Coordinates of C-alpha atoms and ligand atoms in Angstrom, one line a residue:
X1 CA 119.3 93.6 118.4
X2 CA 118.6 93.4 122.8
X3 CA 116.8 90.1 123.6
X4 CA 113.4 91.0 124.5
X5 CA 110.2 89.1 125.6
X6 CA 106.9 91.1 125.8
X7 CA 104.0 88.9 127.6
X8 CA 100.1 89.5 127.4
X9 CA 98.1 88.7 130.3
X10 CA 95.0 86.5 129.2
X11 CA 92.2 85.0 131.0
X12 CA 93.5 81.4 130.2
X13 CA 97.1 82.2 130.8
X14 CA 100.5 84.1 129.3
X15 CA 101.2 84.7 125.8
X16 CA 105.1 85.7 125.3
X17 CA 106.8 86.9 122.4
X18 CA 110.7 86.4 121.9
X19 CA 112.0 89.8 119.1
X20 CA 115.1 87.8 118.6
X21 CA 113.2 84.5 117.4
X22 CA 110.5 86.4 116.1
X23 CA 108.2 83.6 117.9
X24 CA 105.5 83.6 120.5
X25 CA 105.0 80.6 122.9
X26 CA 102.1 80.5 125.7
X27 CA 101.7 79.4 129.1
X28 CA 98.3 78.0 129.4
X29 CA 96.2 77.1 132.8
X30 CA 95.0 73.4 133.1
X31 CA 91.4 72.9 131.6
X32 CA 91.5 76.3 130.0
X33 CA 91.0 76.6 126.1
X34 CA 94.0 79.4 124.8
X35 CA 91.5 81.3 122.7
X36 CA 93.1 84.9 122.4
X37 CA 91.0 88.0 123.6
X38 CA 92.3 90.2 120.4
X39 CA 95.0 89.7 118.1
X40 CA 98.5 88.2 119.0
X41 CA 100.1 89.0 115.3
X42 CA 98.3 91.7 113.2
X43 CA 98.9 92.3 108.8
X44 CA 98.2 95.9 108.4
X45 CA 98.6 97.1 104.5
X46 CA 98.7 100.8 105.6
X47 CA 98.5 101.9 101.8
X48 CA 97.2 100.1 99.0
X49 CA 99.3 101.7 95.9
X50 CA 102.8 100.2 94.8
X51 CA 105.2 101.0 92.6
X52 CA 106.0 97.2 91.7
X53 CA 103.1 95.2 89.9
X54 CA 104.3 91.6 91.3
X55 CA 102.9 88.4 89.7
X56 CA 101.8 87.2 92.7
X57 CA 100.8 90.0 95.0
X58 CA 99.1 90.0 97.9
X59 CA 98.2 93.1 99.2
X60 CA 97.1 93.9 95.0
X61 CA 96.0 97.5 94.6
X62 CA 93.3 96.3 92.6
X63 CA 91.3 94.3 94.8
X64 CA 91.7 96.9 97.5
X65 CA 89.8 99.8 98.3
X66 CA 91.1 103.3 97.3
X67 CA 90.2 105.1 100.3
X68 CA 93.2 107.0 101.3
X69 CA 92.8 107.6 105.3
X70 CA 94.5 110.8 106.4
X71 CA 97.5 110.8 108.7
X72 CA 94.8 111.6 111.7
X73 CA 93.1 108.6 111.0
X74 CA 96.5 106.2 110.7
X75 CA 97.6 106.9 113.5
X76 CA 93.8 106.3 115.2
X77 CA 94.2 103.3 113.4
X78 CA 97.9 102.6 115.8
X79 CA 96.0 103.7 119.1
X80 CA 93.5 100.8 118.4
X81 CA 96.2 98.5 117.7
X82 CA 98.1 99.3 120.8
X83 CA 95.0 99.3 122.8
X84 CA 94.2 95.7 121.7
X85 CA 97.6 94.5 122.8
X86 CA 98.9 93.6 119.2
X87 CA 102.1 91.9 120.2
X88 CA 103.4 91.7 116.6
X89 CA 102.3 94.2 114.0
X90 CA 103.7 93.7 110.4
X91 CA 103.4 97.0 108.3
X92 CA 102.9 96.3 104.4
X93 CA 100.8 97.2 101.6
X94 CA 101.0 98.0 98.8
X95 CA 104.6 99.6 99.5
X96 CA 104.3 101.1 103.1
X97 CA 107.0 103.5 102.5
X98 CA 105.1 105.5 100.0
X99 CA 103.2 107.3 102.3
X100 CA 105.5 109.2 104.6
X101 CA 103.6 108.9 107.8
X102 CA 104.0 104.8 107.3
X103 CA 107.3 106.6 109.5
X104 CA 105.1 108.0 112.1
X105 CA 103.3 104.9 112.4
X106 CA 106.2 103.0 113.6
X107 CA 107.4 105.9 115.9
X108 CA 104.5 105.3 117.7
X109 CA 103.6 101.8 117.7
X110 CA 107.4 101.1 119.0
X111 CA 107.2 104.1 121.4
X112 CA 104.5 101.5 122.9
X113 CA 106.2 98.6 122.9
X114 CA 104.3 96.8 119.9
X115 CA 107.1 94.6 117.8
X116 CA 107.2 96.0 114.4
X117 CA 108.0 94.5 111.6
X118 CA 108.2 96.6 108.2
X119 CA 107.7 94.3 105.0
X120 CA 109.1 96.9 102.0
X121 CA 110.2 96.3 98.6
X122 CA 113.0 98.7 99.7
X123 CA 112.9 100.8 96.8
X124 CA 111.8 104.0 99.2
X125 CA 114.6 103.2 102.1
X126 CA 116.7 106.3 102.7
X127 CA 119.2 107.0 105.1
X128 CA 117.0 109.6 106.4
X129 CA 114.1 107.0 107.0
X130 CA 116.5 105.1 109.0
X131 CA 115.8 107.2 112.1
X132 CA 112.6 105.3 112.5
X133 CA 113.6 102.3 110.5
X134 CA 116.0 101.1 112.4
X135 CA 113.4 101.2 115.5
X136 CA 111.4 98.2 113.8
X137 CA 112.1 95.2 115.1
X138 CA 112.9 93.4 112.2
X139 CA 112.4 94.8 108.0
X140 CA 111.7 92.0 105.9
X141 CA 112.6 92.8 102.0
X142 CA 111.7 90.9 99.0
X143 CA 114.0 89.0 96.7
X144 CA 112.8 86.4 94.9
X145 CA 116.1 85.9 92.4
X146 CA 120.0 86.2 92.4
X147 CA 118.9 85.9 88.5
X148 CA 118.7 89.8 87.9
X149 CA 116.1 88.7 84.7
X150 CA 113.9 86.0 86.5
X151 CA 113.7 88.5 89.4
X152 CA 112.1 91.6 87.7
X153 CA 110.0 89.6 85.6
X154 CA 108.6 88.0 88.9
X155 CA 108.7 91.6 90.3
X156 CA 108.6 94.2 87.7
X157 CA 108.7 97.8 88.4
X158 CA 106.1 100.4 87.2
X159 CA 108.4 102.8 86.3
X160 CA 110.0 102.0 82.7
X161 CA 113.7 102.9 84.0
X162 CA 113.1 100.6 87.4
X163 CA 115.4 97.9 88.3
X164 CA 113.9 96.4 91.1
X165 CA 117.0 93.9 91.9
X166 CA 119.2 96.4 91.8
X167 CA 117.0 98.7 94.0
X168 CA 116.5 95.7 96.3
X169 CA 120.4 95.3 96.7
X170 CA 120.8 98.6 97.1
X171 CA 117.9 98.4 100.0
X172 CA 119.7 95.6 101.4
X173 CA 122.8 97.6 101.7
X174 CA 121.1 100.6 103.5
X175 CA 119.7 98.2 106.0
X176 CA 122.8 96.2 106.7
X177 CA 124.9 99.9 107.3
X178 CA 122.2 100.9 109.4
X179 CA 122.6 97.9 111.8
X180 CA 118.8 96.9 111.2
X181 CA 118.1 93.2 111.7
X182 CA 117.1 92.2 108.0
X183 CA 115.0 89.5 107.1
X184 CA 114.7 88.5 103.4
X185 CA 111.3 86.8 102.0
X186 CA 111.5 84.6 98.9
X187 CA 108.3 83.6 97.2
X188 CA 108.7 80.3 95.5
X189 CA 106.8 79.7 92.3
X190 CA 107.4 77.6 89.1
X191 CA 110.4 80.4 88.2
X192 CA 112.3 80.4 91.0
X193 CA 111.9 77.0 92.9
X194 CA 114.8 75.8 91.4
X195 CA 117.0 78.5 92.6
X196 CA 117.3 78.2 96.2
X197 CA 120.5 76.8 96.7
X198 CA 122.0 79.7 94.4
X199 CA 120.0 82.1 96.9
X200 CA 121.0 80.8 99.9
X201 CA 124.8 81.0 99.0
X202 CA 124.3 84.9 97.0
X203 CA 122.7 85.9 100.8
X204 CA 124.7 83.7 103.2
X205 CA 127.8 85.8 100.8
X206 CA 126.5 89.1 101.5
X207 CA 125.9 88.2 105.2
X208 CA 122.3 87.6 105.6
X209 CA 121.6 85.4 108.4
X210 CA 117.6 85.2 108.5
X211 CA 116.0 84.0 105.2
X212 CA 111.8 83.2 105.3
X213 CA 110.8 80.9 102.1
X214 CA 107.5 80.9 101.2
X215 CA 105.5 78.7 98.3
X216 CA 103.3 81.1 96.8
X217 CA 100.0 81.4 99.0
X218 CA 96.6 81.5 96.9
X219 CA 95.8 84.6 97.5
X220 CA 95.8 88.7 96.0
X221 CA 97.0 88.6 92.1
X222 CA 98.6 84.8 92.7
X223 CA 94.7 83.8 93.0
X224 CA 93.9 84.2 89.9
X225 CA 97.3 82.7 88.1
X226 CA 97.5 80.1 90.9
X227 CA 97.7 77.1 89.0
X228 CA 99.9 78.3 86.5
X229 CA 102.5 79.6 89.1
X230 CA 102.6 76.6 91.2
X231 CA 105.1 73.5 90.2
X232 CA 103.4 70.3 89.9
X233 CA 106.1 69.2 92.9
X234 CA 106.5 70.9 95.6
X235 CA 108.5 68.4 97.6
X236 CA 112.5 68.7 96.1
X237 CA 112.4 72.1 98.1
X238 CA 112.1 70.9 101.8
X239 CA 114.8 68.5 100.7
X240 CA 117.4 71.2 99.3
X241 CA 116.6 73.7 102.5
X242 CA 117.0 70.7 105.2
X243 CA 120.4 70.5 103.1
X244 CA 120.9 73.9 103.3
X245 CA 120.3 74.5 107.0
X246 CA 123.6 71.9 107.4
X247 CA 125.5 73.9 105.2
X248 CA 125.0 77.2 106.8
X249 CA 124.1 76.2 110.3
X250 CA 124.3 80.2 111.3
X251 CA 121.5 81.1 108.9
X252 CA 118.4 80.6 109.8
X253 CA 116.3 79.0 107.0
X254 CA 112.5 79.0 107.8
X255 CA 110.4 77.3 104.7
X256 CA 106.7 78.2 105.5
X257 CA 104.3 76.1 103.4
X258 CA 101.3 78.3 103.4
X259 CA 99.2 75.8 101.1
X260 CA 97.2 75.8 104.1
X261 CA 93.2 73.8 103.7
X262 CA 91.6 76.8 106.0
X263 CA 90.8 80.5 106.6
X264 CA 90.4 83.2 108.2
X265 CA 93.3 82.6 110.8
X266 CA 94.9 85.7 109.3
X267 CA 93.9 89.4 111.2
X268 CA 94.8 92.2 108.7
X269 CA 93.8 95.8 108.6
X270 CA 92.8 96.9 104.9
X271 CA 94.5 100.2 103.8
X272 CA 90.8 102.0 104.8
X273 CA 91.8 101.5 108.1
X274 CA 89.2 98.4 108.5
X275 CA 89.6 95.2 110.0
X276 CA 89.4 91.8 108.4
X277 CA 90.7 89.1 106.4
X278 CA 91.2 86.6 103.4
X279 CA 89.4 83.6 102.9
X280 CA 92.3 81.6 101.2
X281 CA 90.1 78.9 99.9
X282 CA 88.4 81.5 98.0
X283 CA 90.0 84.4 97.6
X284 CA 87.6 86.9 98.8
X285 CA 89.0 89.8 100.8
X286 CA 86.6 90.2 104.1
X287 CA 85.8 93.2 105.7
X288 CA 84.5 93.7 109.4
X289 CA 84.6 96.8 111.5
X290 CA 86.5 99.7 110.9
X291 CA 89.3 101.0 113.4
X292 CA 88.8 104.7 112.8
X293 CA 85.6 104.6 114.1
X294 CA 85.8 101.6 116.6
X295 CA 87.8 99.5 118.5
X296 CA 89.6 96.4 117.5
X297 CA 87.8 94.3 119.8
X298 CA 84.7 95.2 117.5
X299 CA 85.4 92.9 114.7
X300 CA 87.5 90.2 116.8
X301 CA 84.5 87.8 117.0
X302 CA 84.4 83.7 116.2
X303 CA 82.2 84.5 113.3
X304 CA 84.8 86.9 111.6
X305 CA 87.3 84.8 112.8
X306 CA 88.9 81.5 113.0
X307 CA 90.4 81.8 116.6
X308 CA 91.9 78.9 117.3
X309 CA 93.8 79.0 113.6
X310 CA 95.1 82.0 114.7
X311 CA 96.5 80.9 118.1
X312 CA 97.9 77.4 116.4
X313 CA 99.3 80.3 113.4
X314 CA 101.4 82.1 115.6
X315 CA 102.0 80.0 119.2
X316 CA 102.8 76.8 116.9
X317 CA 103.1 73.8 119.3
X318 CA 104.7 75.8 121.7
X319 CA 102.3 75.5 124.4
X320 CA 103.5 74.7 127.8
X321 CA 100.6 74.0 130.9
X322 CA 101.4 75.7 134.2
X323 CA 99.1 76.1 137.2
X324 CA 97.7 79.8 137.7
X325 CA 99.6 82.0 140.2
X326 CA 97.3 81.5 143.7
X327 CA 96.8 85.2 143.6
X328 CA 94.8 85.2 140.5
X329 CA 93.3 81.7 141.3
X330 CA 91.3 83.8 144.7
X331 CA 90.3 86.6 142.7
X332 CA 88.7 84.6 140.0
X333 CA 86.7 82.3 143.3
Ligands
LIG1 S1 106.3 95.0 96.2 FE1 104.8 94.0 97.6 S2 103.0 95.3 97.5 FE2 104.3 95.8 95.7 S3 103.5 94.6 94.0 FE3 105.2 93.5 95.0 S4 104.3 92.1 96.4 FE4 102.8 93.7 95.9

């Protein structure tokens, strides 16, 4: 994958976004407060069905609304995304792949410029969805197990004959002969914690390079099991990745402890083509303003929203102060 950096243009400064680090940094003028005009990074389930039932889902078909938007109204949906200036959008669900204009989608988000990242459980990759695949700027696919056993019964298929490790290696196979740039997600719980080390080495063996570890957030299905699927220690693990990250300095290890004491940093689009988000602490899905009929910058408000969570979110401390450009500095006098 071709370095690239997109930028956005705000009233407070630059916001930049590297595809190959999959991170965003900002410039920001003296005295000004970076509170972003719409959303940097954007969660949008585009279907809610799946045909895995994971322990701990997020994006649960239950708790979503069944309201199937036609393909007309998906790819409204994109237009408002694109007309926001969505720097990163990440297309999940549910299992995105399931509907066949998820492929659309991407055509045209990437055909204007918006990074696209495809989260799948890789059980509907084909070499024939490849043509668009491959245009995302990174797929991300679950694995949660090397342990074939440990990793169905944390993500079990619907369908009786299913194997969803096998279907994930297979996935992971597709991807890798298709040159895509792979990421794989690992949701740690009280099954699996103890397994990283015996992940790391199964990917780093079949060339993975870019692995995202996650302790299971409170939210979707894992709300409700929460306590039962979180270790009483959570601390071992940040020891054994910093190990890790020596061991294979080529791989990059990111451990994300989403455990996080506040809400509604998070933009998502529900699969009804609305806009809104998850109150972690509670577990309530939130609903503001939908995209089929309005514009994005409809719902983007400080009472849907917690703004400055989402700039701290996605910019991290990467925040450099730099004088605005004279030009600008006369227009705004
Ligand atoms: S594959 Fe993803 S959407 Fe499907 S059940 Fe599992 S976590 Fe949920």
């Amino acid at each position: 994958m071709s370095t690239h950096i997109r930028s956005r243009r705000e009233s407070w400064g630059t916001i930049f976004y590297d595809n190959t680090l999959d991170e965003f940094s900002a410039e920001v003028h003296p005295g000004c407060t970076p509170t972003p005009e719409s959303p940097i990074g954007v969660g949008w389930l585009v279907t809610a069905p799946c045909n895995l039932k994971c322990i701990h889902c997020y994006g649960n078909v239950e708790d979503l609304p069944s309201e199937r938007l036609t393909t007309a109204q998906q790819l409204k949906v994109a237009d408002e995304v694109i007309r926001a200036g969505v720097m990163r959008q990440i297309l999940s669900g549910g299992e995105p792949l399931m509907r066949r204009d998820t492929l659309q989608v991407i055509d045209k988000l990437t055909d204007h410029g918006v990074a696209t990242i495809l989260g799948t459980n890789g059980t509907f990759l084909s070499s024939q969805a490849m043509k668009s695949v491959r245009r995302c700027t990174r797929v991300e696919i679950s694995l949660d197990s090397m342990d074939e056993r440990v990793n169905n019964e944390i993500r079990p298929s619907r369908n009786v004959k299913g194997n969803t490790y096998q279907e994930t290696l297979r996935a992971i196979s597709l991807c890798q002969d298709a040159g895509v740039s792979l990421r794989i997600l690992t949701c740690l719980n009280r099954y699996n914690h103890q397994e990283v080390s015996a992940l790391a080495q199964f990917l780093y063996e079949r060339g993975i390079r870019d692995w995202a570890v996650s302790w299971t957030l409170s939210a979707g299905r894992a709300h409700h099991i929460y306590g039962e699927l979180m270790p009483e220690d959570t601390t071992q693990v940040e020891n054994v990745v910093e190990q890790l990250r020596l061991k294979y300095p080529d791989m990059q290890i990111r451990l994300s402890d989403r455990t996080v004491n506040y809400s509604r940093y998070y933009c998502l689009i529900w699969p009804n083509g609305t806009l809104g988000t998850e109150e972690i602490l509670t577990g309530k899905k939130l609903f503001f303003s939908s995209l089929v009929t309005g514009s994005m910058r409809d719902g983007w408000t400080p009472e849907n929203y917690d703004l400055d969570a989402h700039f701290r979110k996605w910019i991290a401390g990467r925040v450099r102060t730099v004088e605005q450009p004279l030009e600008l500095r006369s227009r705004v006098a």
